[in-house]
Amino acid sequence: MIKGIITAILFSIFTFLTGFAQSDDSVMIKRLTDEILLNGKAMQNLYTLCKSVGTRLSGSAGMYKAEAWGLQVLKEAGAEKAYLQQCMVPHWVRGKKEYAGYQTKKRSEDPSFDVLAIGNSVGTGDKGVLANVIEVKNFEELLQRKAEVKGKIVFYNYPFNKTLLRGAYGDAVRYRSSGASMAAKYGALAVIVRSVTGAYDDNPHTGALRYNDSFPKIPALAISTKGADKLSSLIKGAYKDENLFIRSNCEMLADTIGHNVIGELTGTEFPDEIITIGGHLDSWDQGEGASDDGTGIVQSIEILRVFKTIGYKPKRTIRIVLFANEENGLRGGNKYADEAKLKKEKHVMAMESDGGAEYPRGFGCGMTKEQYAKVMGWTKFFEPFDAAKFAFSEGGGGGADIGPLQTAFKTAQFGLSTTGQRYFDMHHSALDVFEKVNAQELNLCVVVMASMVYLVDKYGL
Ligand SMILES: [Zn+2]
């Protein structure tokens, strides 16, 4: 009987306390939401990153400018510590404008195409490559027709499969990343790859390739989607037996020094437990690197600013990391995890935003079942985002830069996911500019990121 009464009393105390704690959390989340939506600095920071710094490929002058910018902005946002973490980065340069076109002079005008060298690719040099083009739909067709490939330019015309929704990029990107070596294996002289995008226009989209050291390194170009269709129809018609001339002057120089840029708020109760939040500071050399990944950078910095501004003192150490060299090497993410291992740091969670800043839709959650169950208990705090559609998807990847941290420590990962239906239209192309980013959407992403960071910081995982 007495035991029953004690249990009842304890239960009421527990209900009272948890009820109180929840309302306390709602108040805090409301405060940070208001600060972000009414006084947010993310858009302003994105503007200076895009317009004053611009593109910032690893090893470029823009990279060093971006590092200085990042350090300054982290300090202004209220970082208690702000510092650089050195790492060696690849230094690939594009050289002068690429060319791909027919020069037969048999007609009044020979066609040319909108192309960009694929990152990390070797160039053709000024002498270029003049060869017949063989079009293949996919690797299976390449294999079937391998006897025809020698001495030719292989043209991968693999379409972005829109029915895969957000999976289309992952499906198509293999032709850009490994198509060159696959074709070199059968004696191809160069490759042209249909841009990995669902947009139909004249903008080529670059990105990285990785050579397989077992085969010769051959030049690789990305062609715009309209250009791909034009080339495809020409080589089936009037230009069937003609040779295409391509030229690129890109080259890989020696590795150079780059840095992760880091800003911290030291934890008040568990300073040794680290929460990492970041995006990648480097970008391709087209457009302004606004959505890839300027938005992830300014969102991450904004979380620190907001905590500082509303006077929230995190229990755990909040570390904002502007990662170096995600695009063509991942040296920043690897260095960060290596240093953490060396110092035996304790990493409780990591969050990355590297998918643009469209309307937030949830998080990919790479963590244990128990951690995931705890996160699911917080859905109520995301109700303004329509909890029914706001998903914490189990087992989702966090992001490229924080991947090495998970490998090293099994750190719980959160990857911001958004509606993501415009991102690949501009990704790695001249269209990735500040003007394509919507301020309210950018800030709403910060709201969900900051809310989740607050909850993990307060309750642990
Ligand atoms: Zn990115």
mmCIF file of N, CA and C in Angstrom, residues 92 94-101 112-125 128-130 133 153-158 175-177 179-181 183 189-196 203-209 211 218-225 227-228 231 244-250:
data_model
loop_
_atom_site.group_PDB
_atom_site.id
_atom_site.type_symbol
_atom_site.label_atom_id
_atom_site.label_comp_id
_atom_site.label_asym_id
_atom_site.label_seq_id
_atom_site.Cartn_x
_atom_site.Cartn_y
_atom_site.Cartn_z
ATOM 1 N N TRP A 92 44.110 21.541 -57.947
ATOM 2 C CA TRP A 92 43.772 21.327 -59.353
ATOM 3 C C TRP A 92 43.396 22.671 -59.972
ATOM 4 N N ARG A 94 41.995 24.774 -63.523
ATOM 5 C CA ARG A 94 41.246 24.560 -64.756
ATOM 6 C C ARG A 94 42.003 25.031 -66.006
ATOM 7 N N GLY A 95 42.781 26.096 -65.828
ATOM 8 C CA GLY A 95 43.451 26.643 -67.010
ATOM 9 C C GLY A 95 42.454 27.355 -67.915
ATOM 10 N N LYS A 96 42.859 27.593 -69.161
ATOM 11 C CA LYS A 96 41.956 28.387 -70.007
ATOM 12 C C LYS A 96 40.717 27.606 -70.442
ATOM 13 N N LYS A 97 39.730 28.348 -70.903
ATOM 14 C CA LYS A 97 38.406 27.805 -71.248
ATOM 15 C C LYS A 97 38.511 26.586 -72.163
ATOM 16 N N GLU A 98 37.732 25.574 -71.809
ATOM 17 C CA GLU A 98 37.716 24.326 -72.571
ATOM 18 C C GLU A 98 36.954 24.503 -73.886
ATOM 19 N N TYR A 99 37.208 23.587 -74.800
ATOM 20 C CA TYR A 99 36.506 23.630 -76.079
ATOM 21 C C TYR A 99 36.143 22.211 -76.519
ATOM 22 N N ALA A 100 34.972 22.081 -77.114
ATOM 23 C CA ALA A 100 34.607 20.823 -77.783
ATOM 24 C C ALA A 100 33.769 21.193 -78.997
ATOM 25 N N GLY A 101 34.197 20.776 -80.171
ATOM 26 C CA GLY A 101 33.424 21.126 -81.367
ATOM 27 C C GLY A 101 33.957 20.422 -82.599
ATOM 28 N N SER A 112 29.572 23.509 -82.024
ATOM 29 C CA SER A 112 30.425 23.323 -80.844
ATOM 30 C C SER A 112 29.503 23.155 -79.637
ATOM 31 N N PHE A 113 30.083 22.817 -78.500
ATOM 32 C CA PHE A 113 29.288 22.406 -77.340
ATOM 33 C C PHE A 113 29.755 23.106 -76.067
ATOM 34 N N ASP A 114 28.798 23.252 -75.115
ATOM 35 C CA ASP A 114 29.144 23.848 -73.819
ATOM 36 C C ASP A 114 29.718 22.771 -72.913
ATOM 37 N N VAL A 115 31.007 22.911 -72.613
ATOM 38 C CA VAL A 115 31.676 21.890 -71.802
ATOM 39 C C VAL A 115 32.518 22.518 -70.682
ATOM 40 N N LEU A 116 32.814 21.714 -69.692
ATOM 41 C CA LEU A 116 33.719 22.087 -68.598
ATOM 42 C C LEU A 116 34.573 20.867 -68.294
ATOM 43 N N ALA A 117 35.852 21.090 -68.035
ATOM 44 C CA ALA A 117 36.683 19.964 -67.611
ATOM 45 C C ALA A 117 36.153 19.443 -66.284
ATOM 46 N N ILE A 118 36.190 18.154 -66.112
ATOM 47 C CA ILE A 118 35.792 17.543 -64.838
ATOM 48 C C ILE A 118 36.963 17.656 -63.872
ATOM 49 N N GLY A 119 36.650 18.045 -62.639
ATOM 50 C CA GLY A 119 37.678 18.290 -61.621
ATOM 51 C C GLY A 119 38.580 17.097 -61.380
ATOM 52 N N ASN A 120 39.864 17.363 -61.181
ATOM 53 C CA ASN A 120 40.932 16.372 -60.989
ATOM 54 C C ASN A 120 41.397 15.771 -62.313
ATOM 55 N N SER A 121 40.710 16.128 -63.418
ATOM 56 C CA SER A 121 41.057 15.566 -64.723
ATOM 57 C C SER A 121 42.390 16.112 -65.238
ATOM 58 N N VAL A 122 43.070 15.274 -66.007
ATOM 59 C CA VAL A 122 44.216 15.793 -66.769
ATOM 60 C C VAL A 122 43.649 16.537 -67.978
ATOM 61 N N GLY A 123 44.443 17.438 -68.540
ATOM 62 C CA GLY A 123 43.985 18.178 -69.711
ATOM 63 C C GLY A 123 44.494 17.534 -70.990
ATOM 64 N N THR A 124 43.994 18.035 -72.099
ATOM 65 C CA THR A 124 44.500 17.556 -73.394
ATOM 66 C C THR A 124 45.733 18.332 -73.799
ATOM 67 N N GLY A 125 45.933 19.503 -73.157
ATOM 68 C CA GLY A 125 46.957 20.436 -73.621
ATOM 69 C C GLY A 125 46.462 21.119 -74.887
ATOM 70 N N GLY A 128 45.162 19.281 -78.015
ATOM 71 C CA GLY A 128 43.822 18.729 -77.981
ATOM 72 C C GLY A 128 43.768 17.257 -78.334
ATOM 73 N N VAL A 129 42.540 16.760 -78.459
ATOM 74 C CA VAL A 129 42.310 15.382 -78.905
ATOM 75 C C VAL A 129 41.316 15.465 -80.055
ATOM 76 N N LEU A 130 41.655 14.821 -81.156
ATOM 77 C CA LEU A 130 40.760 14.795 -82.314
ATOM 78 C C LEU A 130 40.410 13.329 -82.570
ATOM 79 N N VAL A 133 33.598 9.920 -81.945
ATOM 80 C CA VAL A 133 32.893 9.777 -80.666
ATOM 81 C C VAL A 133 32.049 8.508 -80.667
ATOM 82 N N ILE A 153 36.717 8.884 -78.442
ATOM 83 C CA ILE A 153 36.220 9.639 -77.285
ATOM 84 C C ILE A 153 34.928 8.960 -76.857
ATOM 85 N N VAL A 154 34.896 8.465 -75.626
ATOM 86 C CA VAL A 154 33.668 7.827 -75.130
ATOM 87 C C VAL A 154 32.742 8.908 -74.576
ATOM 88 N N PHE A 155 31.515 8.869 -75.032
ATOM 89 C CA PHE A 155 30.510 9.845 -74.603
ATOM 90 C C PHE A 155 29.459 9.114 -73.771
ATOM 91 N N TYR A 156 29.476 9.364 -72.438
ATOM 92 C CA TYR A 156 28.472 8.767 -71.541
ATOM 93 C C TYR A 156 27.233 9.652 -71.555
ATOM 94 N N ASN A 157 26.186 9.141 -72.153
ATOM 95 C CA ASN A 157 24.954 9.940 -72.214
ATOM 96 C C ASN A 157 23.901 9.321 -71.295
ATOM 97 N N TYR A 158 24.250 9.270 -70.024
ATOM 98 C CA TYR A 158 23.350 8.661 -69.037
ATOM 99 C C TYR A 158 22.454 9.738 -68.442
ATOM 100 N N TYR A 175 29.219 8.030 -63.542
ATOM 101 C CA TYR A 175 29.803 8.227 -64.878
ATOM 102 C C TYR A 175 30.811 9.368 -64.864
ATOM 103 N N ARG A 176 30.501 10.385 -64.034
ATOM 104 C CA ARG A 176 31.456 11.479 -63.887
ATOM 105 C C ARG A 176 32.647 11.025 -63.038
ATOM 106 N N SER A 177 32.407 10.314 -61.966
ATOM 107 C CA SER A 177 33.514 10.014 -61.053
ATOM 108 C C SER A 177 34.415 8.883 -61.537
ATOM 109 N N GLY A 179 33.922 7.226 -64.855
ATOM 110 C CA GLY A 179 33.795 6.957 -66.294
ATOM 111 C C GLY A 179 35.102 7.034 -67.065
ATOM 112 N N ALA A 180 35.985 7.963 -66.673
ATOM 113 C CA ALA A 180 37.242 8.134 -67.419
ATOM 114 C C ALA A 180 38.090 6.863 -67.345
ATOM 115 N N SER A 181 38.306 6.353 -66.135
ATOM 116 C CA SER A 181 39.142 5.156 -65.991
ATOM 117 C C SER A 181 38.490 3.928 -66.624
ATOM 118 N N ALA A 183 36.680 3.877 -69.253
ATOM 119 C CA ALA A 183 36.872 3.957 -70.703
ATOM 120 C C ALA A 183 38.344 3.781 -71.080
ATOM 121 N N LEU A 189 40.590 7.632 -75.690
ATOM 122 C CA LEU A 189 41.528 8.752 -75.591
ATOM 123 C C LEU A 189 41.032 9.828 -74.629
ATOM 124 N N ALA A 190 39.706 9.906 -74.475
ATOM 125 C CA ALA A 190 39.101 10.926 -73.608
ATOM 126 C C ALA A 190 37.651 10.536 -73.374
ATOM 127 N N VAL A 191 37.006 11.204 -72.401
ATOM 128 C CA VAL A 191 35.568 10.984 -72.211
ATOM 129 C C VAL A 191 34.833 12.318 -72.137
ATOM 130 N N ILE A 192 33.565 12.260 -72.561
ATOM 131 C CA ILE A 192 32.635 13.375 -72.375
ATOM 132 C C ILE A 192 31.455 12.800 -71.598
ATOM 133 N N VAL A 193 31.059 13.500 -70.534
ATOM 134 C CA VAL A 193 30.003 12.974 -69.667
ATOM 135 C C VAL A 193 28.831 13.945 -69.635
ATOM 136 N N ARG A 194 27.626 13.419 -69.841
ATOM 137 C CA ARG A 194 26.431 14.249 -69.727
ATOM 138 C C ARG A 194 26.372 14.803 -68.305
ATOM 139 N N SER A 195 26.121 16.097 -68.146
ATOM 140 C CA SER A 195 26.107 16.736 -66.827
ATOM 141 C C SER A 195 25.118 16.043 -65.900
ATOM 142 N N VAL A 196 25.538 15.920 -64.642
ATOM 143 C CA VAL A 196 24.712 15.219 -63.652
ATOM 144 C C VAL A 196 23.712 16.216 -63.072
ATOM 145 N N ASN A 203 24.085 24.789 -69.443
ATOM 146 C CA ASN A 203 25.101 24.894 -68.396
ATOM 147 C C ASN A 203 25.758 23.560 -68.094
ATOM 148 N N PRO A 204 27.040 23.433 -68.398
ATOM 149 C CA PRO A 204 27.715 22.207 -67.960
ATOM 150 C C PRO A 204 27.950 22.237 -66.445
ATOM 151 N N HIS A 205 27.899 21.059 -65.842
ATOM 152 C CA HIS A 205 28.120 20.929 -64.390
ATOM 153 C C HIS A 205 29.390 20.117 -64.166
ATOM 154 N N THR A 206 30.340 20.722 -63.466
ATOM 155 C CA THR A 206 31.575 20.010 -63.186
ATOM 156 C C THR A 206 31.438 19.151 -61.926
ATOM 157 N N GLY A 207 32.537 18.772 -61.313
ATOM 158 C CA GLY A 207 32.540 17.882 -60.151
ATOM 159 C C GLY A 207 33.797 17.048 -60.250
ATOM 160 N N ALA A 208 34.015 16.198 -59.268
ATOM 161 C CA ALA A 208 35.291 15.483 -59.234
ATOM 162 C C ALA A 208 35.227 14.129 -59.927
ATOM 163 N N LEU A 209 36.379 13.712 -60.430
ATOM 164 C CA LEU A 209 36.537 12.322 -60.852
ATOM 165 C C LEU A 209 37.659 11.722 -60.029
ATOM 166 N N TYR A 211 40.688 8.837 -60.636
ATOM 167 C CA TYR A 211 41.311 7.900 -61.570
ATOM 168 C C TYR A 211 41.650 6.592 -60.859
ATOM 169 N N ILE A 218 43.070 9.779 -68.615
ATOM 170 C CA ILE A 218 42.645 10.443 -69.853
ATOM 171 C C ILE A 218 41.772 11.652 -69.521
ATOM 172 N N PRO A 219 41.765 12.662 -70.410
ATOM 173 C CA PRO A 219 40.978 13.871 -70.144
ATOM 174 C C PRO A 219 39.478 13.577 -70.079
ATOM 175 N N ALA A 220 38.774 14.367 -69.240
ATOM 176 C CA ALA A 220 37.328 14.188 -69.090
ATOM 177 C C ALA A 220 36.637 15.543 -69.095
ATOM 178 N N LEU A 221 35.570 15.631 -69.881
ATOM 179 C CA LEU A 221 34.782 16.856 -69.958
ATOM 180 C C LEU A 221 33.336 16.557 -69.594
ATOM 181 N N ALA A 222 32.677 17.534 -68.943
ATOM 182 C CA ALA A 222 31.232 17.452 -68.729
ATOM 183 C C ALA A 222 30.574 18.317 -69.795
ATOM 184 N N ILE A 223 29.493 17.825 -70.370
ATOM 185 C CA ILE A 223 28.774 18.568 -71.404
ATOM 186 C C ILE A 223 27.384 18.916 -70.868
ATOM 187 N N SER A 224 26.856 20.084 -71.266
ATOM 188 C CA SER A 224 25.515 20.483 -70.815
ATOM 189 C C SER A 224 24.488 19.469 -71.301
ATOM 190 N N THR A 225 23.321 19.443 -70.665
ATOM 191 C CA THR A 225 22.299 18.453 -71.053
ATOM 192 C C THR A 225 21.788 18.709 -72.478
ATOM 193 N N GLY A 227 23.506 20.209 -74.786
ATOM 194 C CA GLY A 227 24.657 19.867 -75.616
ATOM 195 C C GLY A 227 24.767 18.364 -75.825
ATOM 196 N N ALA A 228 24.455 17.596 -74.775
ATOM 197 C CA ALA A 228 24.530 16.135 -74.864
ATOM 198 C C ALA A 228 23.527 15.622 -75.901
ATOM 199 N N LEU A 231 24.855 16.583 -79.406
ATOM 200 C CA LEU A 231 25.964 15.716 -79.817
ATOM 201 C C LEU A 231 25.439 14.327 -80.198
ATOM 202 N N LEU A 244 35.631 14.665 -83.571
ATOM 203 C CA LEU A 244 35.362 15.802 -82.684
ATOM 204 C C LEU A 244 36.699 16.289 -82.121
ATOM 205 N N PHE A 245 36.848 17.608 -82.026
ATOM 206 C CA PHE A 245 38.068 18.173 -81.433
ATOM 207 C C PHE A 245 37.747 18.670 -80.032
ATOM 208 N N ILE A 246 38.494 18.196 -79.045
ATOM 209 C CA ILE A 246 38.328 18.719 -77.684
ATOM 210 C C ILE A 246 39.670 19.235 -77.159
ATOM 211 N N ARG A 247 39.549 20.253 -76.295
ATOM 212 C CA ARG A 247 40.780 20.832 -75.733
ATOM 213 C C ARG A 247 40.518 21.272 -74.291
ATOM 214 N N SER A 248 41.414 20.932 -73.409
ATOM 215 C CA SER A 248 41.333 21.418 -72.024
ATOM 216 C C SER A 248 42.753 21.608 -71.508
ATOM 217 N N ASN A 249 42.929 22.605 -70.677
ATOM 218 C CA ASN A 249 44.278 22.914 -70.177
ATOM 219 C C ASN A 249 44.395 22.747 -68.671
ATOM 220 N N CYS A 250 43.498 21.948 -68.108
ATOM 221 C CA CYS A 250 43.517 21.738 -66.662
ATOM 222 C C CYS A 250 44.686 20.845 -66.264
#
